[in-house]
Protein backbone atom coordinates (compact mmCIF):
# COMPACT_ATOMS: atom_id res chain seq x y z
CA UNK A 1 0.00 0.00 0.00
CA UNK A 2 1.28 3.46 -0.87
CA UNK A 3 1.74 5.86 2.01
CA UNK A 4 -0.43 9.00 2.06
CA UNK A 5 1.00 12.06 0.34
CA UNK A 6 2.30 14.32 3.14
CA UNK A 7 2.28 17.38 0.87
CA UNK A 8 -0.07 20.09 2.21
CA UNK A 9 -3.28 20.59 0.25
CA UNK A 10 -2.30 24.24 -0.21
CA UNK A 11 1.18 23.33 -1.49
CA UNK A 12 4.41 24.80 -0.20
CA UNK A 13 4.16 26.88 2.99
CA UNK A 14 6.28 30.01 3.45
CA UNK A 15 6.39 31.34 7.02
CA UNK A 16 7.53 34.89 7.72
CA UNK A 17 7.98 36.44 11.15
CA UNK A 18 9.20 39.56 12.93
CA UNK A 19 8.52 41.43 16.19
CA UNK A 20 5.94 38.92 17.42
CA UNK A 21 4.09 38.79 14.08
CA UNK A 22 3.91 35.61 12.02
CA UNK A 23 2.19 34.86 8.70
CA UNK A 24 2.01 31.81 6.45
CA UNK A 25 1.77 32.29 2.68
CA UNK A 26 0.83 29.33 0.50
CA UNK A 27 1.73 28.10 -2.96
CA UNK A 28 -1.85 27.33 -4.04
CA UNK A 29 -3.40 30.71 -4.79
CA UNK A 30 -0.43 32.65 -3.42
CA UNK A 31 -2.59 33.74 -0.50
CA UNK A 32 -2.59 34.05 3.27
CA UNK A 33 -3.22 30.89 5.29
CA UNK A 34 -2.49 32.29 8.75
CA UNK A 35 -1.58 35.51 10.56
CA UNK A 36 -1.00 35.83 14.27
CA UNK A 37 0.43 38.34 16.72
CA UNK A 38 2.05 37.21 19.97
CA UNK A 39 0.48 33.79 19.37
CA UNK A 40 -3.07 35.13 18.89
CA UNK A 41 -4.66 34.25 15.54
CA UNK A 42 -6.18 37.42 14.10
CA UNK A 43 -7.00 35.78 10.76
CA UNK A 44 -9.37 32.83 10.70
CA UNK A 45 -7.23 30.57 8.53
CA UNK A 46 -7.15 26.87 7.77
CA UNK A 47 -5.04 23.76 8.28
CA UNK A 48 -2.44 22.32 5.92
CA UNK A 49 -4.59 19.21 5.32
CA UNK A 50 -7.67 21.31 4.51
CA UNK A 51 -8.89 22.67 1.18
CA UNK A 52 -9.10 26.45 1.54
CA UNK A 53 -12.67 27.10 2.81
CA UNK A 54 -14.76 30.13 1.90
CA UNK A 55 -11.95 31.73 -0.16
CA UNK A 56 -10.05 32.33 3.08
CA UNK A 57 -7.04 34.57 2.48
CA UNK A 58 -7.20 34.22 -1.29
CA UNK A 59 -6.06 36.72 -3.91
CA UNK A 60 -8.98 37.58 -6.20
CA UNK A 61 -7.91 38.63 -9.70
CA UNK A 62 -8.51 39.62 -12.46
CA UNK A 63 -11.89 40.33 -10.91
CA UNK A 64 -13.36 40.16 -7.39
CA UNK A 65 -16.81 38.94 -6.44
CA UNK A 66 -19.37 37.87 -9.07
CA UNK A 67 -19.98 38.38 -12.80
CA UNK A 68 -23.58 37.82 -13.87
CA UNK A 69 -23.85 34.67 -16.01
CA UNK A 70 -20.05 34.83 -16.43
CA UNK A 71 -20.67 36.88 -19.56
CA UNK A 72 -19.47 40.37 -20.40
CA UNK A 73 -18.61 42.59 -23.38
CA UNK A 74 -15.16 44.12 -23.84
CA UNK A 75 -13.18 45.37 -26.81
CA UNK A 76 -16.00 44.77 -29.26
CA UNK A 77 -16.33 41.10 -28.29
CA UNK A 78 -18.49 39.18 -25.83
CA UNK A 79 -16.62 36.86 -23.47
CA UNK A 80 -17.94 33.82 -21.59
CA UNK A 81 -16.26 32.64 -18.38
CA UNK A 82 -16.75 29.31 -16.63
CA UNK A 83 -19.54 29.45 -14.04
CA UNK A 84 -17.51 28.83 -10.89
CA UNK A 85 -20.51 29.39 -8.61
CA UNK A 86 -23.04 27.36 -10.63
CA UNK A 87 -25.86 27.57 -8.10
CA UNK A 88 -26.01 31.33 -8.76
CA UNK A 89 -24.99 31.01 -12.43
CA UNK A 90 -22.04 33.37 -11.96
CA UNK A 91 -18.27 33.47 -12.32
CA UNK A 92 -16.75 34.30 -8.95
CA UNK A 93 -13.43 35.56 -7.59
CA UNK A 94 -11.18 35.48 -10.63
CA UNK A 95 -8.75 32.96 -12.05
CA UNK A 96 -5.71 32.78 -9.76
CA UNK A 97 -6.99 31.50 -6.41
CA UNK A 98 -6.49 27.77 -7.13
CA UNK A 99 -3.34 27.84 -9.27
CA UNK A 100 0.24 27.23 -8.02
CA UNK A 101 2.25 30.42 -7.51
CA UNK A 102 6.06 30.45 -7.63
CA UNK A 103 8.45 31.54 -4.93
CA UNK A 104 10.49 34.49 -6.23
CA UNK A 105 12.20 35.90 -3.12
CA UNK A 106 12.30 34.92 0.53
CA UNK A 107 13.74 36.30 3.76
CA UNK A 108 12.90 35.90 7.43
CA UNK A 109 10.27 38.64 7.39
CA UNK A 110 9.12 38.76 3.75
CA UNK A 111 8.25 36.56 0.80
CA UNK A 112 7.47 37.40 -2.82
CA UNK A 113 5.42 35.04 -4.95
CA UNK A 114 4.28 35.27 -8.56
CA UNK A 115 2.04 33.77 -11.20
CA UNK A 116 1.78 34.34 -14.94
CA UNK A 117 -1.86 34.08 -15.98
CA UNK A 118 -2.11 32.73 -19.54
CA UNK A 119 -4.75 34.00 -21.97
CA UNK A 120 -7.72 31.65 -21.94
CA UNK A 121 -11.35 31.26 -22.92
CA UNK A 122 -13.35 34.01 -21.28
CA UNK A 123 -10.28 36.08 -20.42
CA UNK A 124 -7.87 36.22 -23.39
CA UNK A 125 -5.31 38.59 -21.85
CA UNK A 126 -2.01 37.47 -20.28
CA UNK A 127 -1.16 39.03 -16.92
CA UNK A 128 1.90 38.82 -14.68
CA UNK A 129 1.04 38.90 -10.97
CA UNK A 130 3.49 39.53 -8.14
CA UNK A 131 2.71 39.70 -4.41
CA UNK A 132 5.15 40.68 -1.68
CA UNK A 133 4.03 39.72 1.83
CA UNK A 134 5.92 41.10 4.83
CA UNK A 135 5.61 41.53 8.59
CA UNK A 136 7.16 44.08 10.92
CA UNK A 137 6.35 45.82 14.20
CA UNK A 138 3.24 47.40 12.62
CA UNK A 139 1.69 44.13 11.43
CA UNK A 140 1.15 42.40 8.09
CA UNK A 141 1.63 44.18 4.75
CA UNK A 142 0.83 42.94 1.25
CA UNK A 143 2.02 44.73 -1.90
CA UNK A 144 0.61 43.56 -5.22
CA UNK A 145 1.65 44.23 -8.80
CA UNK A 146 -0.25 43.14 -11.91
CA UNK A 147 1.23 43.76 -15.38
CA UNK A 148 -0.47 43.38 -18.74
CA UNK A 149 2.13 41.39 -20.71
CA UNK A 150 -0.07 41.11 -23.79
CA UNK A 151 -0.72 43.38 -26.74
CA UNK A 152 -4.33 44.44 -26.04
CA UNK A 153 -6.14 46.51 -23.44
CA UNK A 154 -7.31 44.23 -20.59
CA UNK A 155 -10.19 44.67 -18.09
CA UNK A 156 -9.11 44.24 -14.49
CA UNK A 157 -10.21 44.27 -10.87
CA UNK A 158 -8.53 43.09 -7.66
CA UNK A 159 -9.36 42.08 -4.11
CA UNK A 160 -8.26 39.84 -1.26
CA UNK A 161 -10.38 37.73 1.10
CA UNK A 162 -9.07 37.58 4.70
CA UNK A 163 -11.39 36.62 7.56
CA UNK A 164 -10.68 38.64 10.70
CA UNK A 165 -11.38 37.44 14.20
CA UNK A 166 -10.81 38.20 17.86
CA UNK A 167 -10.58 34.82 19.62
CA UNK A 168 -13.23 34.50 22.29
CA UNK A 169 -15.42 37.28 20.86
CA UNK A 170 -18.53 36.21 18.96
CA UNK A 171 -19.31 37.92 15.64
CA UNK A 172 -22.47 39.44 17.16
CA UNK A 173 -20.38 41.12 19.86
CA UNK A 174 -17.69 42.54 17.60
CA UNK A 175 -17.70 46.32 17.36
CA UNK A 176 -17.35 47.29 13.69
CA UNK A 177 -16.18 50.57 12.20
CA UNK A 178 -16.75 50.77 8.44
CA UNK A 179 -15.96 54.15 6.80
CA UNK A 180 -18.40 54.09 3.87
CA UNK A 181 -21.42 56.17 2.86
CA UNK A 182 -23.30 53.75 0.60
CA UNK A 183 -24.25 50.10 0.20
CA UNK A 184 -24.76 48.08 -2.96
CA UNK A 185 -28.24 46.55 -3.20
CA UNK A 186 -28.28 43.00 -4.55
CA UNK A 187 -30.77 40.48 -5.88
CA UNK A 188 -31.22 36.86 -4.84
CA UNK A 189 -28.03 35.92 -6.71
CA UNK A 190 -26.03 38.56 -4.77
CA UNK A 191 -25.66 40.62 -7.94
CA UNK A 192 -25.96 44.43 -7.84
CA UNK A 193 -29.24 46.13 -8.70
CA UNK A 194 -28.63 49.57 -7.16
CA UNK A 195 -26.87 51.67 -4.54
CA UNK A 196 -28.34 53.31 -1.44
CA UNK A 197 -26.98 55.59 1.32
CA UNK A 198 -26.26 53.97 4.68
CA UNK A 199 -26.90 57.08 6.80
CA UNK A 200 -29.77 56.50 9.21
CA UNK A 201 -30.05 52.80 8.35
CA UNK A 202 -29.08 49.57 10.06
CA UNK A 203 -26.08 49.37 7.69
CA UNK A 204 -24.36 52.50 9.01
CA UNK A 205 -21.14 51.65 10.86
CA UNK A 206 -19.38 54.96 10.22
CA UNK A 207 -19.36 55.25 14.00
CA UNK A 208 -18.26 52.05 15.78
CA UNK A 209 -21.07 49.81 17.00
CA UNK A 210 -21.81 46.11 17.47
CA UNK A 211 -22.52 43.92 14.48
CA UNK A 212 -25.33 42.36 16.47
CA UNK A 213 -27.67 40.10 14.51
CA UNK A 214 -26.83 41.72 11.14
CA UNK A 215 -26.32 39.20 8.33
CA UNK A 216 -23.81 40.70 5.93
CA UNK A 217 -22.56 39.66 2.52
CA UNK A 218 -22.54 43.23 1.34
CA UNK A 219 -20.44 45.63 -0.69
CA UNK A 220 -20.01 49.17 0.61
CA UNK A 221 -18.84 52.19 -1.39
CA UNK A 222 -18.23 55.95 -1.20
CA UNK A 223 -15.31 55.25 1.10
CA UNK A 224 -14.46 57.91 3.66
CA UNK A 225 -10.76 58.20 3.04
CA UNK A 226 -7.92 58.97 5.42
CA UNK A 227 -5.47 61.81 4.79
CA UNK A 228 -3.24 59.51 2.71
CA UNK A 229 -6.13 58.52 0.42
CA UNK A 230 -6.54 55.07 1.90
CA UNK A 231 -9.09 53.74 4.37
CA UNK A 232 -9.38 51.16 7.13
CA UNK A 233 -12.00 48.94 8.74
CA UNK A 234 -11.72 47.90 12.38
CA UNK A 235 -13.15 45.23 14.66
CA UNK A 236 -12.85 45.45 18.44
CA UNK A 237 -14.04 43.72 21.57
CA UNK A 238 -17.05 45.29 23.35
CA UNK A 239 -14.90 46.41 26.28
CA UNK A 240 -12.16 47.77 24.02
CA UNK A 241 -9.60 45.32 25.36
CA UNK A 242 -8.63 43.96 21.95
CA UNK A 243 -8.96 44.86 18.32
CA UNK A 244 -7.77 44.36 14.77
CA UNK A 245 -7.92 46.58 11.70
CA UNK A 246 -7.42 46.12 7.99
CA UNK A 247 -6.23 49.01 5.86
CA UNK A 248 -6.00 49.52 2.12
CA UNK A 249 -4.40 52.23 0.01
CA UNK A 250 -6.10 54.63 -2.38
CA UNK A 251 -6.41 51.98 -5.12
CA UNK A 252 -9.25 50.34 -3.19
CA UNK A 253 -12.54 52.23 -3.20
CA UNK A 254 -14.91 49.48 -2.01
CA UNK A 255 -15.21 47.16 1.00
CA UNK A 256 -17.03 43.82 1.04
CA UNK A 257 -18.07 42.57 4.49
CA UNK A 258 -19.22 38.96 4.98
CA UNK A 259 -20.27 37.63 8.38
CA UNK A 260 -19.90 34.00 7.32
CA UNK A 261 -23.54 32.99 7.64
CA UNK A 262 -23.41 30.95 4.42
CA UNK A 263 -20.50 28.87 5.71
CA UNK A 264 -21.26 25.51 7.28
CA UNK A 265 -20.06 23.64 10.34
CA UNK A 266 -17.77 25.28 12.85
CA UNK A 267 -16.94 28.12 10.43
CA UNK A 268 -20.55 29.35 10.42
CA UNK A 269 -20.55 32.98 11.60
CA UNK A 270 -17.20 32.47 13.35
CA UNK A 271 -15.30 35.38 11.79
CA UNK A 272 -15.79 38.33 9.45
CA UNK A 273 -14.37 38.54 5.94
CA UNK A 274 -13.35 42.14 5.26
CA UNK A 275 -12.29 42.54 1.65
CA UNK A 276 -10.81 45.69 0.09
CA UNK A 277 -11.87 45.83 -3.57
CA UNK A 278 -10.92 48.05 -6.49
CA UNK A 279 -14.41 47.70 -7.96
CA UNK A 280 -17.88 46.50 -6.93
CA UNK A 281 -19.42 43.18 -7.98
CA UNK A 282 -20.19 42.70 -11.70
CA UNK A 283 -17.89 45.54 -12.75
CA UNK A 284 -16.96 43.71 -15.97
CA UNK A 285 -20.56 44.30 -17.05
CA UNK A 286 -21.37 47.64 -15.41
CA UNK A 287 -17.98 49.25 -15.99
CA UNK A 288 -18.20 50.79 -12.50
CA UNK A 289 -14.61 51.52 -11.36
CA UNK A 290 -13.37 48.87 -13.79
CA UNK A 291 -9.64 49.22 -14.37
CA UNK A 292 -8.21 48.79 -17.85
CA UNK A 293 -4.56 47.83 -18.21
CA UNK A 294 -2.78 49.00 -21.32
CA UNK A 295 -0.14 46.68 -22.80
CA UNK A 296 3.03 46.85 -20.72
CA UNK A 297 1.47 48.81 -17.86
CA UNK A 298 1.43 47.73 -14.20
CA UNK A 299 -1.22 48.23 -11.52
CA UNK A 300 0.03 48.44 -7.92
CA UNK A 301 -1.92 48.29 -4.69
CA UNK A 302 -1.20 47.62 -1.02
CA UNK A 303 -3.15 46.66 2.09
CA UNK A 304 -2.43 45.16 5.49
CA UNK A 305 -3.62 44.06 8.92
CA UNK A 306 -2.74 45.66 12.25
CA UNK A 307 -3.43 44.31 15.73
CA UNK A 308 -4.73 46.55 18.47
CA UNK A 309 -7.65 48.87 19.15
Coordinates of C-alpha atoms in Angstrom, one line a residue:
X1 CA 0.0 0.0 0.0
X2 CA 1.3 3.5 -0.9
X3 CA 1.7 5.9 2.0
X4 CA -0.4 9.0 2.1
X5 CA 1.0 12.1 0.3
X6 CA 2.3 14.3 3.1
X7 CA 2.3 17.4 0.9
X8 CA -0.1 20.1 2.2
X9 CA -3.3 20.6 0.2
X10 CA -2.3 24.2 -0.2
X11 CA 1.2 23.3 -1.5
X12 CA 4.4 24.8 -0.2
X13 CA 4.2 26.9 3.0
X14 CA 6.3 30.0 3.5
X15 CA 6.4 31.3 7.0
X16 CA 7.5 34.9 7.7
X17 CA 8.0 36.4 11.2
X18 CA 9.2 39.6 12.9
X19 CA 8.5 41.4 16.2
X20 CA 5.9 38.9 17.4
X21 CA 4.1 38.8 14.1
X22 CA 3.9 35.6 12.0
X23 CA 2.2 34.9 8.7
X24 CA 2.0 31.8 6.4
X25 CA 1.8 32.3 2.7
X26 CA 0.8 29.3 0.5
X27 CA 1.7 28.1 -3.0
X28 CA -1.8 27.3 -4.0
X29 CA -3.4 30.7 -4.8
X30 CA -0.4 32.6 -3.4
X31 CA -2.6 33.7 -0.5
X32 CA -2.6 34.1 3.3
X33 CA -3.2 30.9 5.3
X34 CA -2.5 32.3 8.8
X35 CA -1.6 35.5 10.6
X36 CA -1.0 35.8 14.3
X37 CA 0.4 38.3 16.7
X38 CA 2.0 37.2 20.0
X39 CA 0.5 33.8 19.4
X40 CA -3.1 35.1 18.9
X41 CA -4.7 34.2 15.5
X42 CA -6.2 37.4 14.1
X43 CA -7.0 35.8 10.8
X44 CA -9.4 32.8 10.7
X45 CA -7.2 30.6 8.5
X46 CA -7.1 26.9 7.8
X47 CA -5.0 23.8 8.3
X48 CA -2.4 22.3 5.9
X49 CA -4.6 19.2 5.3
X50 CA -7.7 21.3 4.5
X51 CA -8.9 22.7 1.2
X52 CA -9.1 26.5 1.5
X53 CA -12.7 27.1 2.8
X54 CA -14.8 30.1 1.9
X55 CA -12.0 31.7 -0.2
X56 CA -10.1 32.3 3.1
X57 CA -7.0 34.6 2.5
X58 CA -7.2 34.2 -1.3
X59 CA -6.1 36.7 -3.9
X60 CA -9.0 37.6 -6.2
X61 CA -7.9 38.6 -9.7
X62 CA -8.5 39.6 -12.5
X63 CA -11.9 40.3 -10.9
X64 CA -13.4 40.2 -7.4
X65 CA -16.8 38.9 -6.4
X66 CA -19.4 37.9 -9.1
X67 CA -20.0 38.4 -12.8
X68 CA -23.6 37.8 -13.9
X69 CA -23.8 34.7 -16.0
X70 CA -20.0 34.8 -16.4
X71 CA -20.7 36.9 -19.6
X72 CA -19.5 40.4 -20.4
X73 CA -18.6 42.6 -23.4
X74 CA -15.2 44.1 -23.8
X75 CA -13.2 45.4 -26.8
X76 CA -16.0 44.8 -29.3
X77 CA -16.3 41.1 -28.3
X78 CA -18.5 39.2 -25.8
X79 CA -16.6 36.9 -23.5
X80 CA -17.9 33.8 -21.6
X81 CA -16.3 32.6 -18.4
X82 CA -16.8 29.3 -16.6
X83 CA -19.5 29.5 -14.0
X84 CA -17.5 28.8 -10.9
X85 CA -20.5 29.4 -8.6
X86 CA -23.0 27.4 -10.6
X87 CA -25.9 27.6 -8.1
X88 CA -26.0 31.3 -8.8
X89 CA -25.0 31.0 -12.4
X90 CA -22.0 33.4 -12.0
X91 CA -18.3 33.5 -12.3
X92 CA -16.7 34.3 -9.0
X93 CA -13.4 35.6 -7.6
X94 CA -11.2 35.5 -10.6
X95 CA -8.7 33.0 -12.1
X96 CA -5.7 32.8 -9.8
X97 CA -7.0 31.5 -6.4
X98 CA -6.5 27.8 -7.1
X99 CA -3.3 27.8 -9.3
X100 CA 0.2 27.2 -8.0
X101 CA 2.2 30.4 -7.5
X102 CA 6.1 30.4 -7.6
X103 CA 8.5 31.5 -4.9
X104 CA 10.5 34.5 -6.2
X105 CA 12.2 35.9 -3.1
X106 CA 12.3 34.9 0.5
X107 CA 13.7 36.3 3.8
X108 CA 12.9 35.9 7.4
X109 CA 10.3 38.6 7.4
X110 CA 9.1 38.8 3.7
X111 CA 8.2 36.6 0.8
X112 CA 7.5 37.4 -2.8
X113 CA 5.4 35.0 -5.0
X114 CA 4.3 35.3 -8.6
X115 CA 2.0 33.8 -11.2
X116 CA 1.8 34.3 -14.9
X117 CA -1.9 34.1 -16.0
X118 CA -2.1 32.7 -19.5
X119 CA -4.8 34.0 -22.0
X120 CA -7.7 31.7 -21.9
X121 CA -11.4 31.3 -22.9
X122 CA -13.4 34.0 -21.3
X123 CA -10.3 36.1 -20.4
X124 CA -7.9 36.2 -23.4
X125 CA -5.3 38.6 -21.8
X126 CA -2.0 37.5 -20.3
X127 CA -1.2 39.0 -16.9
X128 CA 1.9 38.8 -14.7
X129 CA 1.0 38.9 -11.0
X130 CA 3.5 39.5 -8.1
X131 CA 2.7 39.7 -4.4
X132 CA 5.2 40.7 -1.7
X133 CA 4.0 39.7 1.8
X134 CA 5.9 41.1 4.8
X135 CA 5.6 41.5 8.6
X136 CA 7.2 44.1 10.9
X137 CA 6.3 45.8 14.2
X138 CA 3.2 47.4 12.6
X139 CA 1.7 44.1 11.4
X140 CA 1.2 42.4 8.1
X141 CA 1.6 44.2 4.7
X142 CA 0.8 42.9 1.2
X143 CA 2.0 44.7 -1.9
X144 CA 0.6 43.6 -5.2
X145 CA 1.6 44.2 -8.8
X146 CA -0.2 43.1 -11.9
X147 CA 1.2 43.8 -15.4
X148 CA -0.5 43.4 -18.7
X149 CA 2.1 41.4 -20.7
X150 CA -0.1 41.1 -23.8
X151 CA -0.7 43.4 -26.7
X152 CA -4.3 44.4 -26.0
X153 CA -6.1 46.5 -23.4
X154 CA -7.3 44.2 -20.6
X155 CA -10.2 44.7 -18.1
X156 CA -9.1 44.2 -14.5
X157 CA -10.2 44.3 -10.9
X158 CA -8.5 43.1 -7.7
X159 CA -9.4 42.1 -4.1
X160 CA -8.3 39.8 -1.3
X161 CA -10.4 37.7 1.1
X162 CA -9.1 37.6 4.7
X163 CA -11.4 36.6 7.6
X164 CA -10.7 38.6 10.7
X165 CA -11.4 37.4 14.2
X166 CA -10.8 38.2 17.9
X167 CA -10.6 34.8 19.6
X168 CA -13.2 34.5 22.3
X169 CA -15.4 37.3 20.9
X170 CA -18.5 36.2 19.0
X171 CA -19.3 37.9 15.6
X172 CA -22.5 39.4 17.2
X173 CA -20.4 41.1 19.9
X174 CA -17.7 42.5 17.6
X175 CA -17.7 46.3 17.4
X176 CA -17.4 47.3 13.7
X177 CA -16.2 50.6 12.2
X178 CA -16.7 50.8 8.4
X179 CA -16.0 54.1 6.8
X180 CA -18.4 54.1 3.9
X181 CA -21.4 56.2 2.9
X182 CA -23.3 53.8 0.6
X183 CA -24.3 50.1 0.2
X184 CA -24.8 48.1 -3.0
X185 CA -28.2 46.6 -3.2
X186 CA -28.3 43.0 -4.5
X187 CA -30.8 40.5 -5.9
X188 CA -31.2 36.9 -4.8
X189 CA -28.0 35.9 -6.7
X190 CA -26.0 38.6 -4.8
X191 CA -25.7 40.6 -7.9
X192 CA -26.0 44.4 -7.8
X193 CA -29.2 46.1 -8.7
X194 CA -28.6 49.6 -7.2
X195 CA -26.9 51.7 -4.5
X196 CA -28.3 53.3 -1.4
X197 CA -27.0 55.6 1.3
X198 CA -26.3 54.0 4.7
X199 CA -26.9 57.1 6.8
X200 CA -29.8 56.5 9.2
X201 CA -30.0 52.8 8.4
X202 CA -29.1 49.6 10.1
X203 CA -26.1 49.4 7.7
X204 CA -24.4 52.5 9.0
X205 CA -21.1 51.7 10.9
X206 CA -19.4 55.0 10.2
X207 CA -19.4 55.2 14.0
X208 CA -18.3 52.0 15.8
X209 CA -21.1 49.8 17.0
X210 CA -21.8 46.1 17.5
X211 CA -22.5 43.9 14.5
X212 CA -25.3 42.4 16.5
X213 CA -27.7 40.1 14.5
X214 CA -26.8 41.7 11.1
X215 CA -26.3 39.2 8.3
X216 CA -23.8 40.7 5.9
X217 CA -22.6 39.7 2.5
X218 CA -22.5 43.2 1.3
X219 CA -20.4 45.6 -0.7
X220 CA -20.0 49.2 0.6
X221 CA -18.8 52.2 -1.4
X222 CA -18.2 55.9 -1.2
X223 CA -15.3 55.2 1.1
X224 CA -14.5 57.9 3.7
X225 CA -10.8 58.2 3.0
X226 CA -7.9 59.0 5.4
X227 CA -5.5 61.8 4.8
X228 CA -3.2 59.5 2.7
X229 CA -6.1 58.5 0.4
X230 CA -6.5 55.1 1.9
X231 CA -9.1 53.7 4.4
X232 CA -9.4 51.2 7.1
X233 CA -12.0 48.9 8.7
X234 CA -11.7 47.9 12.4
X235 CA -13.2 45.2 14.7
X236 CA -12.9 45.4 18.4
X237 CA -14.0 43.7 21.6
X238 CA -17.0 45.3 23.3
X239 CA -14.9 46.4 26.3
X240 CA -12.2 47.8 24.0
X241 CA -9.6 45.3 25.4
X242 CA -8.6 44.0 21.9
X243 CA -9.0 44.9 18.3
X244 CA -7.8 44.4 14.8
X245 CA -7.9 46.6 11.7
X246 CA -7.4 46.1 8.0
X247 CA -6.2 49.0 5.9
X248 CA -6.0 49.5 2.1
X249 CA -4.4 52.2 0.0
X250 CA -6.1 54.6 -2.4
X251 CA -6.4 52.0 -5.1
X252 CA -9.3 50.3 -3.2
X253 CA -12.5 52.2 -3.2
X254 CA -14.9 49.5 -2.0
X255 CA -15.2 47.2 1.0
X256 CA -17.0 43.8 1.0
X257 CA -18.1 42.6 4.5
X258 CA -19.2 39.0 5.0
X259 CA -20.3 37.6 8.4
X260 CA -19.9 34.0 7.3
X261 CA -23.5 33.0 7.6
X262 CA -23.4 31.0 4.4
X263 CA -20.5 28.9 5.7
X264 CA -21.3 25.5 7.3
X265 CA -20.1 23.6 10.3
X266 CA -17.8 25.3 12.9
X267 CA -16.9 28.1 10.4
X268 CA -20.6 29.4 10.4
X269 CA -20.5 33.0 11.6
X270 CA -17.2 32.5 13.3
X271 CA -15.3 35.4 11.8
X272 CA -15.8 38.3 9.5
X273 CA -14.4 38.5 5.9
X274 CA -13.4 42.1 5.3
X275 CA -12.3 42.5 1.6
X276 CA -10.8 45.7 0.1
X277 CA -11.9 45.8 -3.6
X278 CA -10.9 48.0 -6.5
X279 CA -14.4 47.7 -8.0
X280 CA -17.9 46.5 -6.9
X281 CA -19.4 43.2 -8.0
X282 CA -20.2 42.7 -11.7
X283 CA -17.9 45.5 -12.7
X284 CA -17.0 43.7 -16.0
X285 CA -20.6 44.3 -17.1
X286 CA -21.4 47.6 -15.4
X287 CA -18.0 49.2 -16.0
X288 CA -18.2 50.8 -12.5
X289 CA -14.6 51.5 -11.4
X290 CA -13.4 48.9 -13.8
X291 CA -9.6 49.2 -14.4
X292 CA -8.2 48.8 -17.9
X293 CA -4.6 47.8 -18.2
X294 CA -2.8 49.0 -21.3
X295 CA -0.1 46.7 -22.8
X296 CA 3.0 46.8 -20.7
X297 CA 1.5 48.8 -17.9
X298 CA 1.4 47.7 -14.2
X299 CA -1.2 48.2 -11.5
X300 CA 0.0 48.4 -7.9
X301 CA -1.9 48.3 -4.7
X302 CA -1.2 47.6 -1.0
X303 CA -3.1 46.7 2.1
X304 CA -2.4 45.2 5.5
X305 CA -3.6 44.1 8.9
X306 CA -2.7 45.7 12.2
X307 CA -3.4 44.3 15.7
X308 CA -4.7 46.6 18.5
X309 CA -7.6 48.9 19.1

